[in-house]
XYZ file of C-alpha atoms in Angstrom:
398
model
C -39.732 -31.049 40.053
C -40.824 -27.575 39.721
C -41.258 -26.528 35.926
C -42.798 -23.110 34.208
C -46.425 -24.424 33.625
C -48.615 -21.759 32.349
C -49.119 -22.363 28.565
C -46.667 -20.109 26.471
C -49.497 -18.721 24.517
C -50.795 -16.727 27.339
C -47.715 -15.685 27.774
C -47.267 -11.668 27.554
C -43.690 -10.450 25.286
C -41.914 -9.677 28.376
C -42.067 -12.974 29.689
C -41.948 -14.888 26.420
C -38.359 -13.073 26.558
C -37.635 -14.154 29.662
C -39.171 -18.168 29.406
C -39.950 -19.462 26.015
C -38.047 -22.360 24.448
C -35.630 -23.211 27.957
C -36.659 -26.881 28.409
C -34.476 -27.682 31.764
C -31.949 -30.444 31.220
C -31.875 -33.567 34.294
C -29.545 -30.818 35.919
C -32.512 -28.307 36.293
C -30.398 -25.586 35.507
C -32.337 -21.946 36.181
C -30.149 -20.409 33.167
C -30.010 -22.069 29.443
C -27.076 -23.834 29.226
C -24.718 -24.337 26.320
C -24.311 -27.533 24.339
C -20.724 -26.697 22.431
C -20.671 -30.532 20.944
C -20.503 -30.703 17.349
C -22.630 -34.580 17.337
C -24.579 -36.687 20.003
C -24.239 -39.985 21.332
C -26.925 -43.039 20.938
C -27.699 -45.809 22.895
C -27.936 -48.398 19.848
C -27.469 -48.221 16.140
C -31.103 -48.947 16.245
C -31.574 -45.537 18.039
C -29.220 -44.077 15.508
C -31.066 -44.633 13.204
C -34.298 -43.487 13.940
C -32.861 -40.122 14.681
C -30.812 -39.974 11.488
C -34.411 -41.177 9.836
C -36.714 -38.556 11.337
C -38.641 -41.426 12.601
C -37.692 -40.359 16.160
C -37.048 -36.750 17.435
C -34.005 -35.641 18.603
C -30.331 -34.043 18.068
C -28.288 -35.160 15.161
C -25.583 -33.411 14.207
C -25.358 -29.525 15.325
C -24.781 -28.190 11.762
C -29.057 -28.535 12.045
C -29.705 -29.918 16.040
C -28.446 -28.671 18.531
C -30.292 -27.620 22.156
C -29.208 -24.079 22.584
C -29.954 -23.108 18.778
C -33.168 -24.577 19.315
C -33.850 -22.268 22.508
C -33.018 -19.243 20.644
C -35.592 -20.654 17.835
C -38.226 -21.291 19.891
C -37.989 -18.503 21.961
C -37.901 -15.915 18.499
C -40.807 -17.459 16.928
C -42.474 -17.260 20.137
C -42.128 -13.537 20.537
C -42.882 -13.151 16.583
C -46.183 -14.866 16.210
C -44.796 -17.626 14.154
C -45.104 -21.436 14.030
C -41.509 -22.075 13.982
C -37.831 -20.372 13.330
C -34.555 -21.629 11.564
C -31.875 -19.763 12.900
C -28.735 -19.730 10.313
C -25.146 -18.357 10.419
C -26.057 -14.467 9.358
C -28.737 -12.151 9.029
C -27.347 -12.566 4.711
C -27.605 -16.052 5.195
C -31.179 -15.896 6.318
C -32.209 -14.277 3.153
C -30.181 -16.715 1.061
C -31.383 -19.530 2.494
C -34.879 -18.163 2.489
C -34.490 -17.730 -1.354
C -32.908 -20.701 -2.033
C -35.779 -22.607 0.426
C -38.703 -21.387 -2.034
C -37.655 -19.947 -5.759
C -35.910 -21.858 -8.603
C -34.624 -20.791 -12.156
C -37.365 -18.548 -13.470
C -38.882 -17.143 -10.489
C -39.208 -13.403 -10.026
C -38.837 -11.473 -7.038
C -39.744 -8.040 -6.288
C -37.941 -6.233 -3.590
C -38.202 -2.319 -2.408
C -35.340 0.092 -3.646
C -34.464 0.739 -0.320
C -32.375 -2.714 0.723
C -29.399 -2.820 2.542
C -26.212 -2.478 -0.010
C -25.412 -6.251 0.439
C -28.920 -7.612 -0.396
C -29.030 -6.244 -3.503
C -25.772 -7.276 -4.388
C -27.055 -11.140 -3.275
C -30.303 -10.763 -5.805
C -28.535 -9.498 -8.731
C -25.109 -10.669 -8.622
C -25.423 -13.689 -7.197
C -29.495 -14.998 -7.394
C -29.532 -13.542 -10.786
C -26.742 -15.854 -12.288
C -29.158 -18.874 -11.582
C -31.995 -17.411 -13.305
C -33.762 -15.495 -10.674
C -35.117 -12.320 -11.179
C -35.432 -9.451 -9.550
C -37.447 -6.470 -9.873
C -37.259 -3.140 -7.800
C -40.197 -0.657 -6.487
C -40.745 2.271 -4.356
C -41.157 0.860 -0.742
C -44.154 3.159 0.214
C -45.939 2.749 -3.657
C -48.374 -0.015 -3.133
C -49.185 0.448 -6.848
C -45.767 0.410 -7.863
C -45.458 -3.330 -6.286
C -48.767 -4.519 -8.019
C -47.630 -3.784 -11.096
C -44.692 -5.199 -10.836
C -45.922 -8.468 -10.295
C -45.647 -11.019 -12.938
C -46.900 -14.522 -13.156
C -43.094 -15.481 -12.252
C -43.141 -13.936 -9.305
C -43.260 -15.786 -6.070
C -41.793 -13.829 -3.542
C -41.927 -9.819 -2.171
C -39.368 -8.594 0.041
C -39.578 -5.437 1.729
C -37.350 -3.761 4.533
C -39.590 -1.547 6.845
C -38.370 0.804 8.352
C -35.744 0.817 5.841
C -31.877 1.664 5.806
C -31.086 4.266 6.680
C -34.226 6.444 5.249
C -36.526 5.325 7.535
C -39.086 4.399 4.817
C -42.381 2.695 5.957
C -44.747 0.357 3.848
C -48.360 -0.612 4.643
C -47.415 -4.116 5.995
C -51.229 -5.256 5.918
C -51.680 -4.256 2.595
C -48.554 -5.342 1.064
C -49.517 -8.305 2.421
C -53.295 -8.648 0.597
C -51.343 -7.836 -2.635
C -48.807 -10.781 -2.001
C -51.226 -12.917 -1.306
C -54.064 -12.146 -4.505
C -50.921 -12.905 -6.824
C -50.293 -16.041 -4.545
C -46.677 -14.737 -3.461
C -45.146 -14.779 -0.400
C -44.245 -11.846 1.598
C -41.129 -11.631 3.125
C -40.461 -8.347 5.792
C -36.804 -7.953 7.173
C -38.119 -6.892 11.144
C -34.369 -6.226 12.206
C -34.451 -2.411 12.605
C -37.570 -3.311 14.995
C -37.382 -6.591 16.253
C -40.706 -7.851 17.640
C -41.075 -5.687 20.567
C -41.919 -3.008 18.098
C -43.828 -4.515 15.262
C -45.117 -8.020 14.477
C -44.992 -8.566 10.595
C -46.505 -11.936 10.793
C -49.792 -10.547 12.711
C -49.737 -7.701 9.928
C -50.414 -10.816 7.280
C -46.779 -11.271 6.115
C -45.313 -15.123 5.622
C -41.830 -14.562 6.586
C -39.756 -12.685 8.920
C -36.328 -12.225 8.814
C -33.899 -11.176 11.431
C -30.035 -9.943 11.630
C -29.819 -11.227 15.105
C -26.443 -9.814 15.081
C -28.340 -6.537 15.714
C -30.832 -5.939 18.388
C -31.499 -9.185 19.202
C -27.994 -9.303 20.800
C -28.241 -6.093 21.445
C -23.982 -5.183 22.305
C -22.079 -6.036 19.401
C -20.944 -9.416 20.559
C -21.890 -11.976 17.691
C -23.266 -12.563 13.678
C -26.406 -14.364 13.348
C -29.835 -15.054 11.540
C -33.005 -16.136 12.040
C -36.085 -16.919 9.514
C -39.560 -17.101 11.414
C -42.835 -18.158 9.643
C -45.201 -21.247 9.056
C -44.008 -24.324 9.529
C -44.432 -25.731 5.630
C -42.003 -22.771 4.276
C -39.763 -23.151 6.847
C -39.577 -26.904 7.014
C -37.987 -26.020 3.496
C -36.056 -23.121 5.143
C -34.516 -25.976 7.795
C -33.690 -28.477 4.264
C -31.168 -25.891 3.338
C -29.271 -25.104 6.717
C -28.927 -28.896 6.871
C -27.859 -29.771 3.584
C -25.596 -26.520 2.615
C -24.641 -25.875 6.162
C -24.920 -21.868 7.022
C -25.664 -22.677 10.482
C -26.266 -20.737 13.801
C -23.484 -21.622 15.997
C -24.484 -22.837 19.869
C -22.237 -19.939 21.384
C -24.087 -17.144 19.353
C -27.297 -18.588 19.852
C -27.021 -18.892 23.738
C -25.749 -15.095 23.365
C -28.869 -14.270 21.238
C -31.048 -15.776 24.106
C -29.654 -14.319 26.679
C -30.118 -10.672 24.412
C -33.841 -11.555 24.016
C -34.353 -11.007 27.450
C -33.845 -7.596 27.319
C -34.866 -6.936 24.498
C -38.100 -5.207 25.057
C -36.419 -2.551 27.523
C -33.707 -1.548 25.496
C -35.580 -1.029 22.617
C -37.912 1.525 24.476
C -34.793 3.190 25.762
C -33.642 3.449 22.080
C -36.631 4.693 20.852
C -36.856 7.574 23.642
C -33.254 8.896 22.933
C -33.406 8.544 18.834
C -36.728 10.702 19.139
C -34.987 13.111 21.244
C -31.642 13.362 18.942
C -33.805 13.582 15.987
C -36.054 16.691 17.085
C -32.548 18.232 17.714
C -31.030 17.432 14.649
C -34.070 18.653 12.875
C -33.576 22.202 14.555
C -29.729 22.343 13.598
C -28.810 24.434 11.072
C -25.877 22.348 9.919
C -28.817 20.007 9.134
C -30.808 19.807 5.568
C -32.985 16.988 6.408
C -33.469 14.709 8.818
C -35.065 11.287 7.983
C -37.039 9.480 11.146
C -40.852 7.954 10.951
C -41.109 9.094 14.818
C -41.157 12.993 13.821
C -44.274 14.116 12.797
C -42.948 15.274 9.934
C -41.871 12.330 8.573
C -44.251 11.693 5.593
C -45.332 8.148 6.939
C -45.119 9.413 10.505
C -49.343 7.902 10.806
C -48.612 4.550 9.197
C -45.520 4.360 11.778
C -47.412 4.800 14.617
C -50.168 2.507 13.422
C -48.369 -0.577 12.341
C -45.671 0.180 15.088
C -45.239 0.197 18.685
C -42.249 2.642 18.744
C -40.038 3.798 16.111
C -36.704 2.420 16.518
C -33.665 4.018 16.598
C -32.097 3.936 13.272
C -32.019 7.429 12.063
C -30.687 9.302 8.360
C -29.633 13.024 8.707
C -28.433 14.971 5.603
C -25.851 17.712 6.090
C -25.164 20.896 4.089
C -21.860 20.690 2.010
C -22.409 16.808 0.212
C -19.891 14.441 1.359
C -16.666 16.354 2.672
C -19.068 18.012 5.387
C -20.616 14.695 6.363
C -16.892 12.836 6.578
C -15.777 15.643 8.807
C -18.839 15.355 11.278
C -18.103 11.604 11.169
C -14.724 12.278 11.866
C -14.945 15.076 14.775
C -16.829 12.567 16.828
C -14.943 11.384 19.906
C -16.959 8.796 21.881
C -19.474 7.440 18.870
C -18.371 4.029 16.790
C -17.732 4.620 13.368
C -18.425 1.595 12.182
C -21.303 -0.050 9.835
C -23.117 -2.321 12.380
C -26.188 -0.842 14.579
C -27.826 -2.616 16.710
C -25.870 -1.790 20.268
C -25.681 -0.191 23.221
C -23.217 1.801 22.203
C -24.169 4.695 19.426
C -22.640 4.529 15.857
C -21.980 6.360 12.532
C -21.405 5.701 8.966
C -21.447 7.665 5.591
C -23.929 4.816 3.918
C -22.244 6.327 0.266
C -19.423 5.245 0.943
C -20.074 1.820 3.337
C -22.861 -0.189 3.464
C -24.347 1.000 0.565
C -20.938 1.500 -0.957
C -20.829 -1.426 -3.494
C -24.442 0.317 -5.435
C -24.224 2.299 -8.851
C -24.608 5.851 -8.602
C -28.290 5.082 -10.656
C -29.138 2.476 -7.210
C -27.806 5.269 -4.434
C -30.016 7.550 -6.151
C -33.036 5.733 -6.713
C -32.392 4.678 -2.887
C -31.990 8.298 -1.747
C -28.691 7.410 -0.443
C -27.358 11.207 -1.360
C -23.347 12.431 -1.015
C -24.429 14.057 2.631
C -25.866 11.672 4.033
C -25.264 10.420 7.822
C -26.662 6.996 9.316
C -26.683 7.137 13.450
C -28.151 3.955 15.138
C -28.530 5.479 18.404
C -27.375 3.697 21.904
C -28.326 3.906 25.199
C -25.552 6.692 26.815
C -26.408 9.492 28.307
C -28.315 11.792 25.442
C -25.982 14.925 26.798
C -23.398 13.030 25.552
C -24.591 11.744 22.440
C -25.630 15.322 21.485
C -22.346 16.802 22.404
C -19.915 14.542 20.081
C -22.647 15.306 17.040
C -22.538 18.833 17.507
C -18.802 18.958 17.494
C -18.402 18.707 13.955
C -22.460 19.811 12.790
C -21.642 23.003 14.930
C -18.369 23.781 12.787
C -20.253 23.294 9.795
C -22.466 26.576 10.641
């Protein structure tokens, strides 16, 4: 019976991708199947038991065991550098269940001001009626998070590259600050993924991952994921199984199959965002254009030292505040105008006014999320093409 043999620890990305976490079922399948069953049968009550018990590994019930979650697990804290993974039902409910895993009344956490829209609306509106705390820094201003550390605080949470600014923070540092106030550090890798930047190596705890992003890669399903040691997440893995935001087995085997192509798409992302942001930089439509791969991006060095590429996630501001943006938005003709990123396909939003719709004027502009503001999440057609929808409505602006 022929099996992969060469210890996954040697293993390269590429192939971790590829081979990590499939343990082949009596069938010896060559692809990882699905297990759509909801519970598992036992051959005694004595069996039962000891599975129920934890005395004995095995599948339970699939709100917490099931095969092809555990795949996509494995295979995700393989490629991150972490001990183990906890997949739940959303990139949100990754952070939720993160939060709920390791803080209690009382505890403090300090995030960056540049968070997706719906993140801060979880730690303030929702954490914050159960007594947790949260305070709000610069992303870049590594004195800015010291400072606001308290003795209540137990957790940092930082987006890097951030939405849609492109924002970077010294993970490695961040990290030595986290840990001399005996905090964890929590980095939201999703813009990234792991083929472009390993927060775990870089000295942060926890990773967390909207798989419904690049780790699918086309759109097709909602996800999370939570990677880090084994203690926190043991605690992670107590909350999907008691309050039930779990990953379900279709998604997951959809995430797997993503992984394995991960690491070439994202390069191909990478090339064409770098190429549509030197254009958009040149256009004179164009006020600013917001992307750590230019070299005019003011954290363009930290980028390209923490970072194997720079994703393709991009911010341009147009002259003329919000009525010019809308009308670029709307003069496309083959981009998505939706709020997701993450695909194949290229899309466009007006953050303002979507996902960071639901923040106070005072959080848009302490987030830099200004009236003319465009997000693009660039996709993998033909560059020609993406260029020629944009300039459709940027050239009408001239």
């Amino acid at each position: 019976m022929q099996q992969d043999q060469t210890p996954q620890q040697e293993w390269e990305l590429e192939t971790l991708a590829i081979r990590a976490g499939h343990q082949r079922t009596h069938e010896q399948e060559h692809g990882e199947p699905i297990f759509p069953t909801s519970s598992f049968v036992y051959g005694s009550a004595a069996e039962a038991a000891a599975k129920f018990s934890g005395e004995e590994p095995g599948n339970v019930y699939s709100r917490f065991t099931n095969p092809t979650v555990r795949t996509f697990e494995q295979r995700l804290a393989a490629m991150e550098g972490g001990e183990r993974c906890v997949a739940t039902s959303s990139g949100m409910a990754a952070i939720l269940a993160t939060v709920l895993a390791l803080l209690q009344s009382g505890d403090e956490i300090v995030a960056s001001r540049s968070l997706f829209g719906s993140t801060v609306s979880l730690f303030d509106k929702y954490l914050g009626k159960f007594g947790i705390t949260t305070r709000y820094v610069e992303l870049s201003d590594l004195a800015a998070w010291e400072t606001a550390i308290t003795p209540a605080t137990r957790l940092l949470f930082a987006e890097t590259p951030s939405n849609p600014l492109s924002e970077v923070v010294d993970i490695a540092a961040l990290a030595r600050i986290a840990h001399r106030h005996d905090t964890w550090l929590a980095i939201d890798n999703c813009f990234l993924t792991p083929a472009l930047q390993k927060p775990i190596a870089l000295g942060a705890d926890l990773v967390i991952h909207s798989a419904t992003k690049y780790l699918d890669g086309q759109g097709r399903a909602i996800g999370g994921a939570v990677v880090g040691r084994d203690k926190e997440l043991e605690e992670v893995f107590g909350v999907v199984r008691t309050c039930g935001p779990c990953l379900s087995p279709f998604n997951a085997w959809i995430f797997t199959k993503g992984l394995e192509t991960l690491n070439l798409r994202m390069r191909a992302h990478c090339e064409n965002a770098r190429i549509l942001a030197e254009w958009l930089e040149g256009h004179p439509a164009v006020a600013r254009v917001h992307y750590s791969g230019l070299a005019t991006h003011p954290q363009h060095e930290l980028a390209s030292r923490q970072q194997q590429g720079y994703g393709a996630v991009l911010g341009f501001e147009v002259k003329g505040g919000r009525e010019a943006a809308w009308s670029v938005i709307d003069a496309t003709r083959m981009i998505s105008i939706t709020g997701n990123l993450g695909d194949v396909k290229t899309t466009i939003t007006h953050p303002g006014t979507t996902t960071h719709g639901r923040l106070s004027e005072e959080q848009k502009d302490a987030a830099g999320i200004t009236e003319g503001l465009i997000r693009v999440a660039v996709g993998l057609e033909a560059m020609e093409d993406i260029r020629a929808d944009l300039a459709r409505g940027l050239d009408a602006l001239v």
